[in-house]
Coordinates of C-alpha atoms in Angstrom, one line a residue:
X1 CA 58.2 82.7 100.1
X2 CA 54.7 81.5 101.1
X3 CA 55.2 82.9 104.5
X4 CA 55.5 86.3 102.7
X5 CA 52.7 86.1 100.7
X6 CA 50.4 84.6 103.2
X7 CA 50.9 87.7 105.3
X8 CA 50.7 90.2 102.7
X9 CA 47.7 88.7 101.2
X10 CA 46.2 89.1 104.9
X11 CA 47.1 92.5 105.1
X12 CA 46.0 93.9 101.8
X13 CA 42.7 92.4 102.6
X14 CA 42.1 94.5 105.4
X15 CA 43.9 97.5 104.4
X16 CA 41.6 97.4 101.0
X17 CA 38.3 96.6 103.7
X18 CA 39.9 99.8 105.6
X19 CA 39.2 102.0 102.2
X20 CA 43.0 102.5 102.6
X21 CA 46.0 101.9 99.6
X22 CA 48.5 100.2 99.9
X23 CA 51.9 102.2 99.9
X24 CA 55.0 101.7 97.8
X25 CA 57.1 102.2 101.0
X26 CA 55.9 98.8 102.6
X27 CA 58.2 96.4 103.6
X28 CA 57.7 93.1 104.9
X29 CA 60.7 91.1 104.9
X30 CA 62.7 88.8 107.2
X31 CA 64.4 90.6 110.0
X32 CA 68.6 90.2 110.4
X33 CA 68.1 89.1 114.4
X34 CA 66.3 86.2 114.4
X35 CA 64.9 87.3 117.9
X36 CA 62.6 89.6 115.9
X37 CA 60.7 86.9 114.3
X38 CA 59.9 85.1 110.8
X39 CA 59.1 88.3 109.1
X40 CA 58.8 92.0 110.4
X41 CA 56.8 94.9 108.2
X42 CA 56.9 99.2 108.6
X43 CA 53.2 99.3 107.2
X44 CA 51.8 100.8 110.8
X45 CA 54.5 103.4 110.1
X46 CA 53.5 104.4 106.6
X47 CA 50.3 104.0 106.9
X48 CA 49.0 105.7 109.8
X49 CA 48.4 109.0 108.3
X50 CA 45.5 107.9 105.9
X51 CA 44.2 106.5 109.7
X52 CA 45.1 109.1 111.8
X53 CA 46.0 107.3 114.4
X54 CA 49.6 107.0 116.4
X55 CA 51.8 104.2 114.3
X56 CA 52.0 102.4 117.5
X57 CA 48.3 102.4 118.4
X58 CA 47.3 101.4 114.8
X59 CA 50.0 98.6 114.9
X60 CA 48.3 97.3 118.0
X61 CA 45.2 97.2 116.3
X62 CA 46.5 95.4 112.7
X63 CA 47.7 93.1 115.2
X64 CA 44.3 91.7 116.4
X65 CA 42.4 91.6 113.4
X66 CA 45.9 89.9 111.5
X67 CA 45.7 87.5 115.0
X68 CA 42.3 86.6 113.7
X69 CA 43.0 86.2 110.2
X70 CA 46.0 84.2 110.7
X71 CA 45.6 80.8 112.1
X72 CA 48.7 79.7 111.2
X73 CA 50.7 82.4 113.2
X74 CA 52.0 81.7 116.6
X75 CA 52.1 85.3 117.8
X76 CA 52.6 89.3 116.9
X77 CA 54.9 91.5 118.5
X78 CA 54.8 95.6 118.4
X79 CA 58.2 96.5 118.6
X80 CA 59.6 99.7 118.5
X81 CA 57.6 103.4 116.7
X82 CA 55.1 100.8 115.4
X83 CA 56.9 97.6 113.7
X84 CA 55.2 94.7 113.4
X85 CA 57.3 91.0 113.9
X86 CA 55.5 87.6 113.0
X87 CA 56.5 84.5 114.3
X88 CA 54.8 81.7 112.4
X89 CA 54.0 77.9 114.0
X90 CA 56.4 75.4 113.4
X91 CA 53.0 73.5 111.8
X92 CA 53.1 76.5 108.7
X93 CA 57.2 75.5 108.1
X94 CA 56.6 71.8 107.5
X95 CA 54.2 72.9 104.7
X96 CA 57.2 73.3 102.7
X97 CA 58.2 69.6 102.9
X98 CA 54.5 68.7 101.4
X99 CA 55.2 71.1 98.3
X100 CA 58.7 69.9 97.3
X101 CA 57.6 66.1 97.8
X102 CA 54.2 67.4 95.5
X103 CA 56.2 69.3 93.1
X104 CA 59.5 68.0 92.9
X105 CA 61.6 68.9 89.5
X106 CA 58.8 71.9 89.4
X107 CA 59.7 73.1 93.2
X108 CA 60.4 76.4 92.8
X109 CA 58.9 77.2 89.6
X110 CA 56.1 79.8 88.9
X111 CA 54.3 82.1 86.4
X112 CA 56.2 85.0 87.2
X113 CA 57.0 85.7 83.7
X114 CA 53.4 84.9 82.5
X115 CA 55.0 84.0 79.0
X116 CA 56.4 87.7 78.3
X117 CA 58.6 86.9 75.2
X118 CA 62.1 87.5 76.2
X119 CA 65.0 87.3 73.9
X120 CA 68.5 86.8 75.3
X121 CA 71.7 87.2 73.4
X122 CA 75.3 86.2 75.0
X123 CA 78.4 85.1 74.3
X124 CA 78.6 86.6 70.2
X125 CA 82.5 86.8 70.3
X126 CA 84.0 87.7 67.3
X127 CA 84.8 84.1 65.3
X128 CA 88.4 85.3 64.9
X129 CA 89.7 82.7 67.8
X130 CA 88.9 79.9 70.2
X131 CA 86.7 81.1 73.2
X132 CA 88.6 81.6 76.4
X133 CA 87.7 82.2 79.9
X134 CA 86.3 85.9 79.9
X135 CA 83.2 83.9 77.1
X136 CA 83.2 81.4 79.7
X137 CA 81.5 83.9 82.2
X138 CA 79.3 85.1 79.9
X139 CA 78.1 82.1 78.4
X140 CA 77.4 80.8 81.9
X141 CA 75.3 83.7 83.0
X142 CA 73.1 83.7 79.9
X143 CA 72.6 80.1 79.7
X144 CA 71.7 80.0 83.3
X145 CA 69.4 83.0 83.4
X146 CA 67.7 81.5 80.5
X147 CA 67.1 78.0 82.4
X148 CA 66.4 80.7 85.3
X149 CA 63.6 83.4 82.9
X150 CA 61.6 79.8 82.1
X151 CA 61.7 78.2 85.0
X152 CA 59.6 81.5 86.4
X153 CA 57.2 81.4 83.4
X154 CA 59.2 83.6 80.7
X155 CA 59.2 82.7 76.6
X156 CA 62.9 82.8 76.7
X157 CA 64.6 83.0 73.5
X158 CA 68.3 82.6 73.0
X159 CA 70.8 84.2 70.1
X160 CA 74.2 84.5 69.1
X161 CA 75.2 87.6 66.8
X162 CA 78.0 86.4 64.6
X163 CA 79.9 89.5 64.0
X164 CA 81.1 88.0 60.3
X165 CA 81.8 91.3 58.5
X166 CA 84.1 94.4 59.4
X167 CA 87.5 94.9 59.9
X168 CA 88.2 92.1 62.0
X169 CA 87.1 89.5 59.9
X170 CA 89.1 90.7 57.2
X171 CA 92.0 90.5 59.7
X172 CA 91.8 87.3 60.2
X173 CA 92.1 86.5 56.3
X174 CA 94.9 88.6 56.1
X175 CA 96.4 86.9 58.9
X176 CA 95.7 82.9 57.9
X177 CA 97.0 84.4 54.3
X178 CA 100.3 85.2 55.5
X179 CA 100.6 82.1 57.3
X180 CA 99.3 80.1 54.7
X181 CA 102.3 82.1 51.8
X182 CA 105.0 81.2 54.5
X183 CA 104.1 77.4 54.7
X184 CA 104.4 77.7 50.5
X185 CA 108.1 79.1 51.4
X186 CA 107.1 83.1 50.4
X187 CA 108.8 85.2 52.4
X188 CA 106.2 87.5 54.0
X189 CA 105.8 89.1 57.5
X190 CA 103.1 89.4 59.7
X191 CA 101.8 92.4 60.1
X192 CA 101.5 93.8 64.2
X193 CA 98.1 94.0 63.9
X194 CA 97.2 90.6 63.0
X195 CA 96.2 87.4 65.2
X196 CA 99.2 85.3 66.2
X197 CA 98.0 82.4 67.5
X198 CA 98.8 78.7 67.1
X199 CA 95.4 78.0 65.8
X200 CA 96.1 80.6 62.6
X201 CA 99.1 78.2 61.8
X202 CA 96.9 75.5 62.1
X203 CA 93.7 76.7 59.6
X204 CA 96.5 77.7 57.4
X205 CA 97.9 74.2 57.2
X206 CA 94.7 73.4 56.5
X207 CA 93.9 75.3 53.4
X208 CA 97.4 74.3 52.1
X209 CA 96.1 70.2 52.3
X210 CA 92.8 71.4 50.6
X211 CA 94.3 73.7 47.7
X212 CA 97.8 72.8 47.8
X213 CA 99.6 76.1 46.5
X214 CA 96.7 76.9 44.0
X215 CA 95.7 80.2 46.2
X216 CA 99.2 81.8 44.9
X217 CA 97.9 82.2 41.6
X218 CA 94.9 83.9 42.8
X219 CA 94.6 88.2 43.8
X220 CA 95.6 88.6 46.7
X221 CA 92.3 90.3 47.8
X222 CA 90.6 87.0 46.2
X223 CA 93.0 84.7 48.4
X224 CA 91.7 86.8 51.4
X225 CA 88.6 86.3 50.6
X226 CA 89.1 82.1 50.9
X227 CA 90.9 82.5 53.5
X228 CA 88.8 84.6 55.7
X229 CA 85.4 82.8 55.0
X230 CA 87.6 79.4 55.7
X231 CA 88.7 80.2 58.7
X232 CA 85.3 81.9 60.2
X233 CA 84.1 78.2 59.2
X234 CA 87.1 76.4 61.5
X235 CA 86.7 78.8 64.1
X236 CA 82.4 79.0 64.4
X237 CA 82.7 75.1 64.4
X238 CA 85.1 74.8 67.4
X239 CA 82.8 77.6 69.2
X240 CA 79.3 75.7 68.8
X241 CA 81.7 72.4 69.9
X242 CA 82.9 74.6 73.1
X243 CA 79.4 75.8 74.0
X244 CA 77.5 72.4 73.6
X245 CA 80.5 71.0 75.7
X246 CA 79.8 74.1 78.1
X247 CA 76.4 73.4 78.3
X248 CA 75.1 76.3 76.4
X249 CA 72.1 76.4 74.2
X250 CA 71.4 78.8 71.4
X251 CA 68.6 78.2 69.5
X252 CA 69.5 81.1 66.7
X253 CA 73.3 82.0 64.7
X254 CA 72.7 85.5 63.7
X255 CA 74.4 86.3 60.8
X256 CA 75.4 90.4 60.9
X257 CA 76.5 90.2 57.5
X258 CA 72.7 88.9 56.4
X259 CA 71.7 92.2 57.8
X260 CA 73.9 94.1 55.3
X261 CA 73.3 91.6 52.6
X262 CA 69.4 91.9 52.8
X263 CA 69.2 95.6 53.0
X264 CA 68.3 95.7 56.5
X265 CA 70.8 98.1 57.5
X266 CA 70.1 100.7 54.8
X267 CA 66.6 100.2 55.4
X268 CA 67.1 101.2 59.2
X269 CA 69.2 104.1 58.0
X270 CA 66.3 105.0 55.9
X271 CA 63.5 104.8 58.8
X272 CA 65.7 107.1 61.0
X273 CA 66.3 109.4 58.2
X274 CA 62.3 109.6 57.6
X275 CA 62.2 110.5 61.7
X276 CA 64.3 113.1 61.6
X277 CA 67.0 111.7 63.3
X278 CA 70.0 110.7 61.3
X279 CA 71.6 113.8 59.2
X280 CA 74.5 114.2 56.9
X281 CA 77.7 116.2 57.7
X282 CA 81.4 116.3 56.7
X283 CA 80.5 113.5 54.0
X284 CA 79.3 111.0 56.9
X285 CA 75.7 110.0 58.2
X286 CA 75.4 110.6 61.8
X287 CA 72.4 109.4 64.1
X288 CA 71.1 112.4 66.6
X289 CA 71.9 110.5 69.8
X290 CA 72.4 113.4 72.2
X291 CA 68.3 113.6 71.4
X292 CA 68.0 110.7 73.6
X293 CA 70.6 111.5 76.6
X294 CA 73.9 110.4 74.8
X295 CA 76.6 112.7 75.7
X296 CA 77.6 113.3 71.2
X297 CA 75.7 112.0 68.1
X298 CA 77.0 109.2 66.8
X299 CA 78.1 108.2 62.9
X300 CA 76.4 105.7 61.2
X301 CA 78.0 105.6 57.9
X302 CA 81.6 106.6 57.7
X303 CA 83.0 109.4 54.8
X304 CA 84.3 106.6 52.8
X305 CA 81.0 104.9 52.6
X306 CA 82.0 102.1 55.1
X307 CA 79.4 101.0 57.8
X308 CA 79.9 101.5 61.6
X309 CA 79.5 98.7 63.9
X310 CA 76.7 100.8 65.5
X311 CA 74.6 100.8 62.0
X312 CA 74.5 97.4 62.0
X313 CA 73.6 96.8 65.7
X314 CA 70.5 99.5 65.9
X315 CA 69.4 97.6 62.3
X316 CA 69.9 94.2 64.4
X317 CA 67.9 95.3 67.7
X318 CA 65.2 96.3 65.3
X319 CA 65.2 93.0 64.0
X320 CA 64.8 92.0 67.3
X321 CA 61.9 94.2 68.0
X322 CA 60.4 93.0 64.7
X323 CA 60.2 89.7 65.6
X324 CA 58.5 90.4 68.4
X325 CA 60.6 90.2 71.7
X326 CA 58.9 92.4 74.3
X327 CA 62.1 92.9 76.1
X328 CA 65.8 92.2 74.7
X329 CA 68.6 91.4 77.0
X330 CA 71.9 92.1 75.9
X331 CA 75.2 90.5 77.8
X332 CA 78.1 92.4 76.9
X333 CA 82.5 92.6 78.3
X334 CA 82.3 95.2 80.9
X335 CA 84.9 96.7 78.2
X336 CA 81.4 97.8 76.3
X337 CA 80.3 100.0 79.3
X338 CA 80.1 103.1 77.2
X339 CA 78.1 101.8 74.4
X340 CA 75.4 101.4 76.6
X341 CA 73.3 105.1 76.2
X342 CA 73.7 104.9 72.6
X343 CA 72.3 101.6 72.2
X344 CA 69.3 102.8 74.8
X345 CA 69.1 105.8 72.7
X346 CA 69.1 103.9 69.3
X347 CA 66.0 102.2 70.8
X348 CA 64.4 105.0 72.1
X349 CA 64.6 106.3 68.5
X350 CA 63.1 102.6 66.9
X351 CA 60.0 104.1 69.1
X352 CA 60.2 101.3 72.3
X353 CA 60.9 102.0 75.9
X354 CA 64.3 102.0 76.8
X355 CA 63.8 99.3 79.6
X356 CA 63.1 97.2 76.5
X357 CA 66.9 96.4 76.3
X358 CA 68.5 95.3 79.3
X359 CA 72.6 95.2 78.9
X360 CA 74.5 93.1 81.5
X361 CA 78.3 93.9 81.3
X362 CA 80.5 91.1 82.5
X363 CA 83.6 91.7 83.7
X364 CA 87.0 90.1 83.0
X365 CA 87.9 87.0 85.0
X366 CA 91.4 87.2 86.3
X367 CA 92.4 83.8 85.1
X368 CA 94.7 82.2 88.1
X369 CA 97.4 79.6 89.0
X370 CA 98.4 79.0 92.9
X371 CA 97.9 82.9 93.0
X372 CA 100.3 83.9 90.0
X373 CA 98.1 85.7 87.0
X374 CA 97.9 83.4 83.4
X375 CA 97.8 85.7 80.0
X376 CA 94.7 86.6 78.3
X377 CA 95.5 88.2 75.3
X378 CA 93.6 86.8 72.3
X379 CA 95.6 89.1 69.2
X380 CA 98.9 87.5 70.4
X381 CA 97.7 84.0 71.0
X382 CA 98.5 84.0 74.6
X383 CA 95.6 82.7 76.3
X384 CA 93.8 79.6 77.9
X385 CA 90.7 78.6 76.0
X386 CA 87.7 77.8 77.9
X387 CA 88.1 74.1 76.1
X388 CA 91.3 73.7 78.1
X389 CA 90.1 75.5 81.7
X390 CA 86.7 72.9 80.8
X391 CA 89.1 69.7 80.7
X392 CA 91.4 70.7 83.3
X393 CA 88.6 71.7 86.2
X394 CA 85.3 70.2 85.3
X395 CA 82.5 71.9 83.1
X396 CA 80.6 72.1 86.8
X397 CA 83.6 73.9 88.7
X398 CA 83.6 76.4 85.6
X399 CA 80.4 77.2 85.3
X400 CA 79.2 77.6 89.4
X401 CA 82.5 79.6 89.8
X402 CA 81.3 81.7 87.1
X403 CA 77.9 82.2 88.9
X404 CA 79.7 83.0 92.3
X405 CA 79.6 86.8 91.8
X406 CA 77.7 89.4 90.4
X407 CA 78.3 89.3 86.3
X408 CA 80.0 93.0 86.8
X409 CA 81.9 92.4 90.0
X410 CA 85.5 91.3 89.0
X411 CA 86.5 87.5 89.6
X412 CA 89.6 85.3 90.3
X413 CA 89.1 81.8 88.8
X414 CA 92.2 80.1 90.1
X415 CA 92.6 77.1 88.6
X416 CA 94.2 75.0 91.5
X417 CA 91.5 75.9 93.7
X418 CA 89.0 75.2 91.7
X419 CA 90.2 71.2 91.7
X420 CA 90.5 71.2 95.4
X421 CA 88.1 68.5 96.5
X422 CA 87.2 70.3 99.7
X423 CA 84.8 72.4 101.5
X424 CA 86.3 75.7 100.9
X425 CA 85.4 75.1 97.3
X426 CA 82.2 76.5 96.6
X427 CA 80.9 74.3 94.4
X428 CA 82.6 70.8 96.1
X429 CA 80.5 72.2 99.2
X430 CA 77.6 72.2 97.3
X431 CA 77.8 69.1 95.0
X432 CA 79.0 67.5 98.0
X433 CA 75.9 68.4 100.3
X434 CA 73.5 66.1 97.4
X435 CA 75.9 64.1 97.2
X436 CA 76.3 63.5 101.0
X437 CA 72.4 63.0 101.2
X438 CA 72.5 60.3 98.2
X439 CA 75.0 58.2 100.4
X440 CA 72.7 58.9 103.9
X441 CA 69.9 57.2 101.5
X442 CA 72.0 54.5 100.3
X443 CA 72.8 53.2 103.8
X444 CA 69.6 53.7 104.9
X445 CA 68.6 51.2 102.0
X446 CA 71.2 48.8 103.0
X447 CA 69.9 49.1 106.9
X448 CA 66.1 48.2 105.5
X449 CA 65.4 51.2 106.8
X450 CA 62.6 53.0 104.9
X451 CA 60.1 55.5 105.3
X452 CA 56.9 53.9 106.1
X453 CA 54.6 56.2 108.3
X454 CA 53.3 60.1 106.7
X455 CA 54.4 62.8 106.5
X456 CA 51.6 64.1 109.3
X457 CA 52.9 61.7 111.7
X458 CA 56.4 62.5 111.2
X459 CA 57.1 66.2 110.4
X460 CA 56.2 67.2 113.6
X461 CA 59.9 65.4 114.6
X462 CA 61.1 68.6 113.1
X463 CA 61.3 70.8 115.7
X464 CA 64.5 72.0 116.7
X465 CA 66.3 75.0 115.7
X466 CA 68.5 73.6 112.7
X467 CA 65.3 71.8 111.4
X468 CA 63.3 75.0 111.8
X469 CA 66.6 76.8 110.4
X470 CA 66.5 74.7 106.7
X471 CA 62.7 74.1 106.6
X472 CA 62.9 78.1 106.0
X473 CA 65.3 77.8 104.2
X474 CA 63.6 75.7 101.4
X475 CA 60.5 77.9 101.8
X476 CA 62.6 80.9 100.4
X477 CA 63.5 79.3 97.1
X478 CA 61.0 80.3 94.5
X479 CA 61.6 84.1 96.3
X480 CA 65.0 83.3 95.3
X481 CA 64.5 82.5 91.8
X482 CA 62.0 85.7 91.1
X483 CA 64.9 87.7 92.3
X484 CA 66.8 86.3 90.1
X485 CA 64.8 86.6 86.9
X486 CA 63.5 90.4 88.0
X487 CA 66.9 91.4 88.4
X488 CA 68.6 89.7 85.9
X489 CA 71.4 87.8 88.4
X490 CA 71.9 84.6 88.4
X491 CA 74.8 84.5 91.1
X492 CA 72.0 85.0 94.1
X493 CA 71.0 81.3 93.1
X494 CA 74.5 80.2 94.0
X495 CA 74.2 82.4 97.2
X496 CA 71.2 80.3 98.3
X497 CA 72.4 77.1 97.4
X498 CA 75.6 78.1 99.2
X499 CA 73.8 78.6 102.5
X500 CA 71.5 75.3 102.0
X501 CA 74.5 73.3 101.7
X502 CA 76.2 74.9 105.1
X503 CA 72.6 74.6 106.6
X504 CA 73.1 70.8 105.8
X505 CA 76.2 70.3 106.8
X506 CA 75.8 71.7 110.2
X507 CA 72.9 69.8 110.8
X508 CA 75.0 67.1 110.2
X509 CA 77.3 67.8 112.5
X510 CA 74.8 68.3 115.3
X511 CA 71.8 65.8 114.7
X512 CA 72.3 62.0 114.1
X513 CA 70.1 61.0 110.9
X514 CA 70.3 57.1 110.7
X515 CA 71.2 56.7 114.6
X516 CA 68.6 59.3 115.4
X517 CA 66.8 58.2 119.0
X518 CA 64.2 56.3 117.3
X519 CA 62.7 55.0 114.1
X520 CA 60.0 57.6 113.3
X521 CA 63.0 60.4 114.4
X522 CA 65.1 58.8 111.9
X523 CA 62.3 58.9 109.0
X524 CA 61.6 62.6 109.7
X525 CA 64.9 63.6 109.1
X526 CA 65.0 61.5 106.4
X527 CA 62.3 63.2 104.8
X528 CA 64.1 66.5 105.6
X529 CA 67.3 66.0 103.9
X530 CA 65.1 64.4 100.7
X531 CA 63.7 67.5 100.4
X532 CA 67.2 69.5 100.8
X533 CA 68.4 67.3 98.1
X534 CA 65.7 67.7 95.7
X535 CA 65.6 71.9 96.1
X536 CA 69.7 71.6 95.8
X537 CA 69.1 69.2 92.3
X538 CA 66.6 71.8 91.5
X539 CA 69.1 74.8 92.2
X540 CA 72.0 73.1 90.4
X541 CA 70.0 72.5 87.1
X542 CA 69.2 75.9 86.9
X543 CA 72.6 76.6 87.0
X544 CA 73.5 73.8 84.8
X545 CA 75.6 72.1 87.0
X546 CA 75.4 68.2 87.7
X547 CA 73.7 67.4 91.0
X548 CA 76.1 64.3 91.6
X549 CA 75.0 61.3 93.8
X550 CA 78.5 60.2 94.7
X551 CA 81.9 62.0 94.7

């Protein structure tokens, strides 16, 4: 917000002149009641002990030299112990036009990040089924804070960890393998524990028109074998399909079972055994956890010799610190909650700060239909793929509805609602807003009317309280965006846009645009709503939804 940073510039210059510092309890932020001004900061209050002086008396005083530093404020109020409230000219608010015609696809952007190498991983479902909804809402957050991380100036980097060894991979051999002996006519069961889904049958049906019944003469652990690494195939190629359709970039496929393969795991074992901090008992390795806050140490290596899941993903982040990421965001199912202290202690223990990782936990999406609840259950092959909710609804309804709430906040995606083409759907309202502006502009063409005096001459049109109401708006965009990226939360993006879009559509309601008084009237809100629609395009991309021109 330039109006933010052009005060607090002002005021660390004379609180630095003053010999004073500048406290961590500062605020300087817009007030709720409008009455109070643009912006309204405590620093009187905090800082009038290093002055000695009454927080009232001292505001008085910031308040003339701040008067004289600050051209482009209108006046200062004290209010209160000491507060002071800033109320900026209406001159300093149609600044903000200038920057987003100047800046355009850039509006918003800045160097925030100042290219801290940042690696974000999302999604990394198990390739033992079709995505469904619940990797929908992942896959959205992590794409979008991605788009988000860059946009303010971060060396985003993005990964998917194929989980392609373990148990449940060799689950899902067993489980096209039985499928695949019942389509030769064996008579064989399938076991509770297996998946039961249609697509099963169908990557069975498969290997039977590739091998006809050869895979009955082979061991049955052989057979699995095929059967597995045939199916992760079918399955890993219908995910990269769903997540390009989605909208999703990853740049790298990590392969856990490469980790294994090229020692990397025993390695890591090795390192924490050399620091002291794995040890053996009862037959199994064990990593000293509880060293680093978690509440029991944790196996690494089972009795029987079999790896845990952990060993793998503490020899995986160290990968990850290897190659250089300076922090390493992790987006995990809520369901994962737990897991989080031993993965901060695993890299405590790899010798980096634990703010190094970052896990976002996403919680389930309580997939809807006029109100009645649709089943989610992946093992039985009762579920909607995110495919099917993508072709039904719209790859923009799915992804904005996704970004609607915080990532850990639970959501209901009703499906009928999403479709609705009206204004109580959050992402029609804001589609509709560009769009809306794109159809002012087009009749605006077919009128010959066009913009033909500057933007000096005509911003100063913009001077009632709805124009003053979304030129502040737009000003608090990049703000926006850096809270975004600091706290890793893409859904305060669809907040903003949410509230530019109503600040539009009110306007609409109240000012005439094309039948405006006069001609240089009509140019300068023409000018105004450009701008809306380019910060709204801007806002949308980020989010990876279409900023359409019609609807």
């Amino acid at each position: 917000m330039r109006a933010k940073k052009y005060i607090q510039d002002k005021l660390k210059q004379i609180i630095t002149t003053k010999g004073l510092s500048w406290p961590e309890k500062v605020s300087l932020e817009p007030p709720k009641e409008k009455k109070f001004g643009d912006l309204a900061t405590n620093i009187a209050l905090v800082t009038s002990k290093q002055v000695g002086q009454n927080p009232r008396q001292w505001a008085e005083s910031l308040k003339d030299e701040l008067l004289k530093l600050c051209p482009d404020l209108e006046k200062i109020e004290v209010a209160g112990p000491g507060f002071l409230n800033f109320f900026f000219k209406t001159s300093f608010w149609h600044e903000v036009v200038k920057k987003v015609f100047e800046q355009k696809d850039t509006y918003g952007s800045s160097n925030l990040g100042q290219g801290k190498k940042v690696q974000i991983e999302y999604v990394s479902a198990n390739p033992t089924g079709p995505l469904h909804i619940g990797h929908g809402r992942g896959a959205a957050l992590g794409d979008s804070l991605t788009r988000i991380m860059r946009f303010t100036g971060f060396d985003v980097h993005t990964e998917y960890y194929l989980n392609d060894a373990g148990r449940q991979m060799r689950l899902l051999g067993l489980s096209v393998w039985v499928r695949y002996q019942q389509l030769c006519g064996r008579s064989v069961s399938l076991p509770d524990e297996c998946y039961k889904g249609e697509y099963i049958k169908d990557i069975a049906k498969e290997i039977l028109a590739r091998y006809n019944h050869d895979l009955l003469s082979k061991s049955e652990q052989e057979a699995i074998t095929l059967c597995q690494e045939a199916a992760m195939h079918s399955i890993l190629e219908g995910i990269k399909k769903d997540l390009e359709n989605f909208r999703v970039e990853h740049q790298v496929w990590f392969s856990e079972k490469s980790l294994v393969e090229q020692g990397e795991v025993e390695s890591t074992l090795d390192y924490l055994k050399n620091k002291g901090l794995a040890y053996e008992q009862d037959g199994a390795l064990w990593f000293k956890s509880t060293q680093f806050g978690d509440d029991k140490d944790r196996v690494l290596k089972k009795s029987d010799g079999l790896l845990t899941y952990f060993a793998s993903d503490i020899a995986y982040h160290k990968n990850k610190f290897d190659r250089g990421f300076e922090l390493v965001v992790d987006i995990w199912g809520a369901d994962h909650h737990g897991y989080v202290p031993r993965m901060k202690a695993a890299v405590q223990a790899l010798g980096k700060d634990e703010e190094s990782l970052q896990v976002i936990l996403v919680q389930l999406v309580n997939l809807l239909r006029e109100g009645e609840p649709v089943a989610m259950s992946t093992r039985a092959g009762e579920f909607v793929t995110l495919s099917e909710v993508c072709e039904e609804v719209g790859v923009d309804a799915a992804r904005f509805i996704f970004l609607t709430r915080k990532s850990d906040s639970h959501l209901d995606f009703d499906l009928e609602v999403v479709k609705k083409k009206s204004l109580d759907n959050p992402v029609y309202y804001v589609q509709y807003a560009h769009a809306r502006i794109c159809s002012l502009m087009l009749k605006a063409k077919e009128r010959d009317i066009n913009i033909d005096q500057s933007l000096n001459d005509l911003l100063p049109l913009l001077n009632t309280e709805e124009d003053m109401a979304i030129l502040k708006h737009l000003d608090q965009f990049s703000d926006i965006l850096t809270t975004c990226a600091r706290t890793l939360s893409p859904h305060h993006l669809s907040y903003y846009l949410q509230e530019l879009a109503g600040l539009l559509h009110r306007y609409y309601t109240v000012h005439p645009v094309l039948n405006a008084r006069d001609n240089l009237l009509i140019q300068a809100r023409m000018l105004l709503f450009q701008a809306v629609a380019q910060v709204l395009k801007n806002g949308l991309t980020l989010l990876g939804v279409d900023a359409p021109q019609r609807m």
